CSV table of C-alpha atoms in Angstrom, one decimal:
chain,number,residue,atom,x,y,z
A,1,MET,CA,50.8,-129.8,193.1
A,2,PRO,CA,51.3,-132.1,190.1
A,3,LEU,CA,48.1,-132.4,188.1
A,4,SER,CA,46.8,-135.8,186.9
A,5,GLU,CA,43.6,-137.7,186.2
A,6,SER,CA,42.9,-137.6,189.9
A,7,THR,CA,44.1,-134.1,190.8
A,8,VAL,CA,42.9,-130.6,189.9
A,9,LEU,CA,44.0,-127.1,190.8
A,10,ILE,CA,41.4,-124.7,192.0
A,11,SER,CA,42.4,-121.1,191.2
A,12,GLU,CA,40.5,-118.7,193.6
A,13,VAL,CA,39.5,-115.5,191.8
A,14,GLY,CA,37.3,-113.9,194.4
A,15,PRO,CA,39.7,-111.2,195.6
A,16,ARG,CA,39.8,-109.9,192.0
A,17,ASP,CA,36.8,-111.0,190.0
A,18,GLY,CA,34.5,-111.1,193.0
A,19,LEU,CA,35.4,-107.8,194.7
A,20,GLN,CA,35.5,-105.8,191.5
A,21,SER,CA,31.9,-106.8,190.8
A,22,VAL,CA,30.4,-105.5,194.1
A,23,LYS,CA,29.6,-101.9,194.9
A,24,SER,CA,31.2,-102.0,198.4
A,25,VAL,CA,34.9,-101.5,198.8
A,26,MET,CA,36.3,-104.1,201.1
A,27,PRO,CA,38.9,-102.6,203.6
A,28,THR,CA,42.5,-103.7,203.1
A,29,ALA,CA,42.7,-105.4,206.5
A,30,ALA,CA,39.6,-107.4,205.8
A,31,LYS,CA,40.9,-108.5,202.4
A,32,CYS,CA,44.1,-109.7,204.0
A,33,ALA,CA,42.2,-111.6,206.7
A,34,TRP,CA,40.1,-113.3,204.0
A,35,ILE,CA,43.2,-114.1,202.0
A,36,ASP,CA,44.8,-115.6,205.1
A,37,ALA,CA,41.8,-117.9,205.5
A,38,LEU,CA,41.8,-119.0,201.9
A,39,HIS,CA,45.5,-119.9,202.2
A,40,ALA,CA,44.8,-121.8,205.4
A,41,ALA,CA,42.1,-123.8,203.6
A,42,GLY,CA,44.7,-125.1,201.2
A,43,LEU,CA,44.1,-123.1,198.1
A,44,ARG,CA,47.4,-122.8,196.1
A,45,GLU,CA,46.6,-120.3,193.4
A,46,ILE,CA,44.8,-117.0,194.0
A,47,GLU,CA,44.0,-114.0,191.8
A,48,ILE,CA,44.7,-111.1,194.3
A,49,GLY,CA,43.4,-108.2,192.3
A,50,SER,CA,43.9,-106.1,189.1
A,51,PHE,CA,46.3,-103.4,188.3
A,52,VAL,CA,43.9,-100.8,186.9
A,53,PRO,CA,43.4,-97.1,187.6
A,54,ALA,CA,41.6,-96.6,190.9
A,55,ARG,CA,39.1,-94.2,189.2
A,56,ARG,CA,37.8,-97.1,187.1
A,57,LEU,CA,37.8,-99.8,189.9
A,58,PRO,CA,38.1,-98.2,193.4
A,59,GLN,CA,37.8,-101.8,194.8
A,60,MET,CA,41.3,-102.4,193.5
A,61,ALA,CA,43.0,-99.2,194.7
A,62,ASP,CA,45.0,-101.1,197.4
A,63,VAL,CA,46.1,-104.0,195.1
A,64,ALA,CA,49.8,-103.5,195.6
A,65,ASP,CA,49.5,-103.7,199.4
A,66,VAL,CA,47.3,-106.8,199.2
A,67,VAL,CA,49.8,-108.5,196.8
A,68,ARG,CA,52.6,-107.8,199.2
A,69,HIS,CA,50.6,-109.4,202.0
A,70,ALA,CA,49.8,-112.5,199.9
A,71,LEU,CA,53.4,-112.9,198.9
A,72,ALA,CA,54.4,-113.4,202.5
A,73,LEU,CA,52.3,-116.5,202.7
A,74,PRO,CA,54.2,-119.6,201.7
A,75,GLY,CA,53.6,-122.3,199.1
A,76,TRP,CA,51.2,-120.7,196.6
A,77,THR,CA,51.0,-118.7,193.4
A,78,VAL,CA,50.1,-115.1,193.7
A,79,MET,CA,48.5,-113.9,190.5
A,80,ALA,CA,47.2,-110.5,189.3
A,81,LEU,CA,45.2,-109.3,186.3
A,82,VAL,CA,46.7,-106.7,184.1
A,83,PRO,CA,44.9,-105.1,181.1
A,84,ASN,CA,47.9,-103.3,179.6
A,85,LEU,CA,51.6,-102.7,179.7
A,86,GLN,CA,51.3,-100.1,182.4
A,87,GLY,CA,49.5,-102.5,184.6
A,88,ALA,CA,52.1,-105.2,183.9
A,89,GLU,CA,54.9,-102.9,184.9
A,90,ALA,CA,53.2,-102.1,188.2
A,91,ALA,CA,52.4,-105.8,188.9
A,92,LEU,CA,55.9,-107.0,188.2
A,93,ALA,CA,57.3,-104.3,190.5
A,94,THR,CA,55.3,-105.9,193.4
A,95,GLY,CA,56.9,-109.4,192.7
A,96,VAL,CA,53.8,-111.3,191.6
A,97,HIS,CA,54.3,-114.9,190.5
A,98,LYS,CA,51.9,-114.8,187.6
A,99,LEU,CA,50.1,-112.3,185.3
A,100,THR,CA,46.7,-112.9,183.7
A,101,LEU,CA,45.5,-110.9,180.8
A,102,PRO,CA,41.9,-110.6,179.5
A,103,VAL,CA,41.8,-110.9,175.7
A,104,SER,CA,38.2,-110.9,174.5
A,105,ALA,CA,37.0,-113.2,171.7
A,106,SER,CA,34.3,-110.7,171.1
A,107,GLU,CA,35.3,-107.4,169.5
A,108,ALA,CA,32.4,-105.6,171.1
A,109,HIS,CA,33.3,-106.8,174.6
A,110,SER,CA,37.0,-106.0,174.0
A,111,LEU,CA,36.2,-102.4,173.3
A,112,ALA,CA,33.9,-102.2,176.3
A,113,ASN,CA,36.2,-104.0,178.7
A,114,VAL,CA,39.7,-102.7,177.8
A,115,ARG,CA,38.9,-100.0,175.1
A,116,LYS,CA,41.1,-101.9,172.6
A,117,THR,CA,40.4,-104.0,169.6
A,118,ARG,CA,41.4,-107.7,169.6
A,119,ALA,CA,44.3,-106.9,167.3
A,120,ASP,CA,45.4,-104.1,169.7
A,121,MET,CA,45.3,-106.5,172.6
A,122,LEU,CA,47.5,-109.0,170.8
A,123,ALA,CA,50.0,-106.2,170.2
A,124,GLU,CA,49.9,-105.2,173.8
A,125,LEU,CA,50.3,-108.8,174.8
A,126,ARG,CA,53.5,-109.1,172.8
A,127,ARG,CA,54.9,-106.0,174.6
A,128,ILE,CA,54.0,-107.5,178.0
A,129,VAL,CA,55.7,-110.7,177.1
A,130,ALA,CA,58.8,-108.8,176.0
A,131,LEU,CA,58.8,-106.9,179.3
A,132,ARG,CA,58.4,-110.1,181.3
A,133,ASP,CA,61.3,-111.7,179.4
A,134,ALA,CA,63.5,-108.8,180.1
A,135,GLN,CA,62.6,-108.1,183.8
A,136,ALA,CA,61.2,-111.3,185.4
A,137,PRO,CA,61.5,-114.4,183.2
A,138,ALA,CA,60.3,-116.6,186.0
A,139,VAL,CA,56.8,-114.9,186.0
A,140,ARG,CA,54.2,-116.9,184.1
A,141,ILE,CA,51.7,-115.2,181.8
A,142,GLU,CA,48.2,-116.5,181.3
A,143,VAL,CA,45.7,-115.3,178.8
A,144,GLY,CA,42.0,-115.8,179.6
A,145,LEU,CA,39.9,-115.6,176.4
A,146,SER,CA,36.9,-113.7,177.6
A,147,THR,CA,33.4,-114.2,176.1
A,148,ALA,CA,34.7,-117.4,174.4
A,149,PHE,CA,31.3,-119.0,174.7
A,150,GLY,CA,29.2,-116.0,173.7
A,151,CYS,CA,28.7,-112.3,174.4
A,152,THR,CA,25.8,-110.3,175.7
A,153,LEU,CA,26.9,-107.4,173.5
A,154,GLN,CA,27.6,-109.3,170.3
A,155,GLY,CA,25.8,-112.6,170.6
A,156,PRO,CA,27.4,-115.9,169.4
A,157,VAL,CA,31.2,-115.9,169.0
A,158,PRO,CA,32.3,-118.3,166.2
A,159,GLU,CA,34.5,-121.1,167.6
A,160,ASP,CA,37.0,-120.8,164.8
A,161,GLU,CA,37.6,-117.2,165.8
A,162,VAL,CA,38.2,-118.3,169.4
A,163,LEU,CA,40.8,-120.9,168.3
A,164,ARG,CA,42.5,-118.4,166.0
A,165,LEU,CA,42.8,-115.9,168.8
A,166,ALA,CA,44.1,-118.6,171.2
A,167,GLU,CA,46.8,-119.7,168.7
A,168,ALA,CA,47.8,-116.0,168.2
A,169,ALA,CA,48.1,-115.5,171.9
A,170,ALA,CA,50.3,-118.6,172.2
A,171,ALA,CA,52.4,-117.5,169.4
A,172,ALA,CA,53.0,-114.2,171.2
A,173,GLY,CA,54.8,-116.2,173.9
A,174,VAL,CA,52.4,-116.7,176.8
A,175,ASP,CA,52.5,-119.7,179.0
A,176,GLU,CA,48.8,-120.6,179.1
A,177,VAL,CA,45.6,-119.8,177.3
A,178,GLY,CA,42.3,-120.5,179.0
A,179,LEU,CA,38.7,-120.0,178.1
A,180,SER,CA,36.3,-117.8,180.0
A,181,ASP,CA,32.5,-118.0,180.0
A,182,THR,CA,32.3,-114.3,180.9
A,183,THR,CA,28.6,-113.9,180.2
A,184,GLY,CA,27.4,-117.2,181.5
A,185,MET,CA,26.1,-118.4,178.1
A,186,ALA,CA,28.0,-121.8,177.9
A,187,GLN,CA,26.5,-125.2,178.0
A,188,PRO,CA,28.3,-128.5,178.6
A,189,ALA,CA,28.4,-129.8,175.0
A,190,GLN,CA,29.9,-126.5,173.8
A,191,VAL,CA,32.4,-126.5,176.7
A,192,ARG,CA,33.6,-130.0,176.0
A,193,ARG,CA,33.9,-129.4,172.3
A,194,LEU,CA,35.8,-126.0,172.5
A,195,PHE,CA,38.2,-127.2,175.2
A,196,THR,CA,38.9,-130.3,173.2
A,197,ARG,CA,39.7,-128.2,170.2
A,198,LEU,CA,41.8,-125.8,172.4
A,199,ARG,CA,43.9,-128.7,173.8
A,200,ALA,CA,44.4,-130.2,170.3
A,201,ALA,CA,45.7,-126.8,169.1
A,202,LEU,CA,47.8,-125.8,172.1
A,203,GLY,CA,48.7,-129.0,173.9
A,204,GLU,CA,50.2,-128.2,177.4
A,205,ARG,CA,49.6,-124.5,176.9
A,206,ALA,CA,45.8,-125.0,177.0
A,207,GLY,CA,44.9,-123.4,180.3
A,208,ALA,CA,42.1,-122.9,182.8
A,209,ALA,CA,38.4,-123.1,182.6
A,210,HIS,CA,36.8,-119.9,183.9
A,211,LEU,CA,33.1,-120.7,184.0
A,212,HIS,CA,30.1,-118.8,185.4
A,213,ASN,CA,26.9,-120.1,187.0
A,214,THR,CA,24.7,-117.3,185.6
A,215,ARG,CA,22.1,-119.9,184.2
A,216,GLY,CA,22.8,-122.7,186.7
A,217,LEU,CA,25.2,-124.7,184.5
A,218,GLY,CA,28.5,-123.8,186.2
A,219,LEU,CA,29.3,-127.2,187.8
A,220,ALA,CA,28.0,-129.1,184.8
A,221,ASN,CA,30.3,-127.0,182.5
A,222,CYS,CA,33.2,-127.6,184.9
A,223,LEU,CA,32.6,-131.3,184.7
A,224,ALA,CA,32.5,-131.1,180.9
A,225,ALA,CA,35.8,-129.2,180.8
A,226,TYR,CA,37.4,-131.9,183.1
A,227,GLU,CA,36.2,-134.6,180.7
A,228,ALA,CA,37.9,-132.6,177.9
A,229,GLY,CA,41.2,-132.8,179.9
A,230,VAL,CA,41.2,-129.4,181.8
A,231,ARG,CA,42.8,-129.6,185.2
A,232,THR,CA,42.8,-126.0,186.3
A,233,PHE,CA,39.5,-124.3,187.3
A,234,ASP,CA,38.8,-120.7,188.3
A,235,SER,CA,36.1,-120.2,190.9
A,236,SER,CA,35.1,-117.6,193.5
A,237,GLN,CA,34.3,-118.1,197.2
A,238,ALA,CA,30.5,-117.6,197.7
A,239,GLY,CA,30.1,-117.1,194.0
A,240,LEU,CA,31.1,-113.5,194.1
A,241,GLY,CA,31.8,-111.9,190.7
A,242,GLY,CA,30.9,-111.4,187.1
A,243,CYS,CA,32.0,-108.8,184.7
A,244,PRO,CA,31.0,-105.1,185.1
A,245,TYR,CA,31.3,-104.6,181.3
A,246,ALA,CA,29.1,-107.5,180.3
A,247,PRO,CA,25.5,-106.8,181.3
A,248,GLY,CA,23.8,-109.6,183.2
A,249,ALA,CA,27.0,-111.6,183.6
A,250,SER,CA,26.6,-112.4,187.2
A,251,GLY,CA,27.8,-115.5,189.1
A,252,ASN,CA,31.1,-117.2,189.2
A,253,VAL,CA,31.2,-120.9,190.0
A,254,VAL,CA,31.1,-121.2,193.8
A,255,THR,CA,34.5,-122.5,195.1
A,256,GLU,CA,32.9,-124.4,198.0
A,257,ASP,CA,30.6,-126.3,195.6
A,258,LEU,CA,33.3,-127.0,193.0
A,259,VAL,CA,35.7,-128.4,195.6
A,260,PHE,CA,33.0,-130.6,197.1
A,261,MET,CA,32.0,-131.9,193.6
A,262,PHE,CA,35.6,-132.9,192.8
A,263,GLU,CA,36.4,-134.4,196.2
A,264,ALA,CA,33.2,-136.4,196.3
A,265,MET,CA,34.2,-137.8,192.9
A,266,GLY,CA,37.6,-138.9,194.2
A,267,ILE,CA,39.4,-136.1,192.4
A,268,ALA,CA,41.8,-134.3,194.9
A,269,THR,CA,41.9,-130.5,195.1
A,270,GLY,CA,44.2,-130.2,198.1
A,271,VAL,CA,41.5,-127.9,199.7
A,272,ASP,CA,40.1,-128.5,203.2
A,273,LEU,CA,36.4,-128.0,202.9
A,274,GLU,CA,35.8,-127.2,206.6
A,275,ALA,CA,38.5,-124.5,206.6
A,276,LEU,CA,37.1,-123.2,203.3
A,277,LEU,CA,33.6,-122.9,204.8
A,278,ALA,CA,35.2,-121.1,207.8
A,279,ALA,CA,36.8,-118.6,205.3
A,280,ARG,CA,33.3,-117.3,204.6
A,281,ALA,CA,33.3,-115.6,208.0
A,282,PRO,CA,36.1,-113.0,207.2
A,283,LEU,CA,34.5,-112.5,203.8
A,284,ARG,CA,31.1,-111.8,205.4
A,285,ALA,CA,32.8,-109.5,208.0
A,286,GLY,CA,34.5,-107.5,205.2
A,287,LEU,CA,31.4,-107.2,203.0
A,288,PRO,CA,28.5,-106.9,205.5
A,289,GLY,CA,25.2,-107.3,203.8
A,290,GLU,CA,26.6,-108.6,200.5
A,291,PRO,CA,24.8,-111.8,199.4
A,292,LEU,CA,26.9,-115.0,199.6
A,293,TYR,CA,26.0,-118.0,197.5
A,294,GLY,CA,26.6,-121.7,197.5
A,295,MET,CA,24.7,-124.9,198.0
A,296,LEU,CA,27.2,-126.7,200.1
A,297,PRO,CA,27.3,-124.0,202.8
A,298,GLU,CA,23.5,-124.4,203.1
A,299,ALA,CA,23.3,-128.2,203.1
A,300,GLY,CA,26.6,-129.1,204.8
A,301,LEU,CA,28.8,-132.1,204.2
A,302,PRO,CA,26.8,-135.3,203.7
A,303,LEU,CA,27.0,-138.1,206.2
A,304,GLY,CA,29.8,-140.5,205.2
A,305,PHE,CA,31.7,-138.0,203.2
A,306,THR,CA,35.4,-138.6,202.7
A,307,TYR,CA,38.0,-136.6,200.9
A,308,ALA,CA,39.6,-138.0,197.7
A,309,ASP,CA,42.7,-139.0,199.7
A,310,GLY,CA,40.6,-140.9,202.2
A,311,ARG,CA,40.6,-138.3,205.0
A,312,LEU,CA,37.4,-137.8,207.1
A,313,PRO,CA,36.0,-134.4,208.1
A,314,ARG,CA,37.2,-133.3,211.5
A,315,THR,CA,33.7,-132.6,212.6
A,316,PRO,CA,31.1,-134.9,211.2
A,317,SER,CA,28.1,-132.8,210.1
A,318,ILE,CA,24.4,-133.5,209.8
A,319,PRO,CA,22.9,-132.1,206.7
A,320,ARG,CA,20.4,-129.4,207.4
A,321,GLN,CA,17.6,-131.3,205.6
A,322,ALA,CA,18.2,-134.4,207.7
A,323,ALA,CA,18.2,-132.4,210.9
A,324,ALA,CA,14.9,-130.6,210.2
């Protein structure tokens, strides 16, 4: 889907970022049913899982099987997180379309998350790019700069350090460098300023906004990133997710709420909200008892809502507060 002033790409990260952050292990068949529903809703990029040792994240033990299932669905980008060269080798062997690597802007978070310094991660990144170039040159590589807006372990992260790290990642040969509010510390003015600087430094290689709703600013921060020129946004259905190595970092932006915000503004996402809301059913079935978040699922589509392309909802809904 070409991205323009009136189009954005929603990259669904629930099957990785969401599931790795809950204690329950979702059965493989349930994951596949949920992924089928996300695809049917019109999402066109999805982070399936992470290639990490099962002893560290048992929720990801079946990632290769889930990737193979997702690859059978047409017309979308199947992405996987890899923290190191070994993970990249395993991911490329499954045929994924895109790799994403976490490189932390905070030294303390880098050591906690991947047990490497930032310099070590840049060296690992160069090895992964070389592997990609040799084995699968069509596969894209994205770096998400974790803790770019602050770190619960270190505190503030200087913006100049974030930009230097972004430029070093781009110089290593990656296709995209995005910024991640891993700990939910960002605010809109900071988001607008840092993404503006990132785009000035990297141009078309400035990548996605991965923003959390930990302190209730997720959508406001997404809007600030959009105003700075960002056109790709990570989010998680029902707000699942966070970071197990950043204390208190709960709450990805809710996909349903983010899609609604953009569509209501006349900015097309390509996502069918009614089908997206229906995708909560297989998620709930696969994670019984797990809290699911979101304002739109509670309130419903407002009367008179139209999609950015002029379509009307198939089933007109009455907001709950109006029906009460």
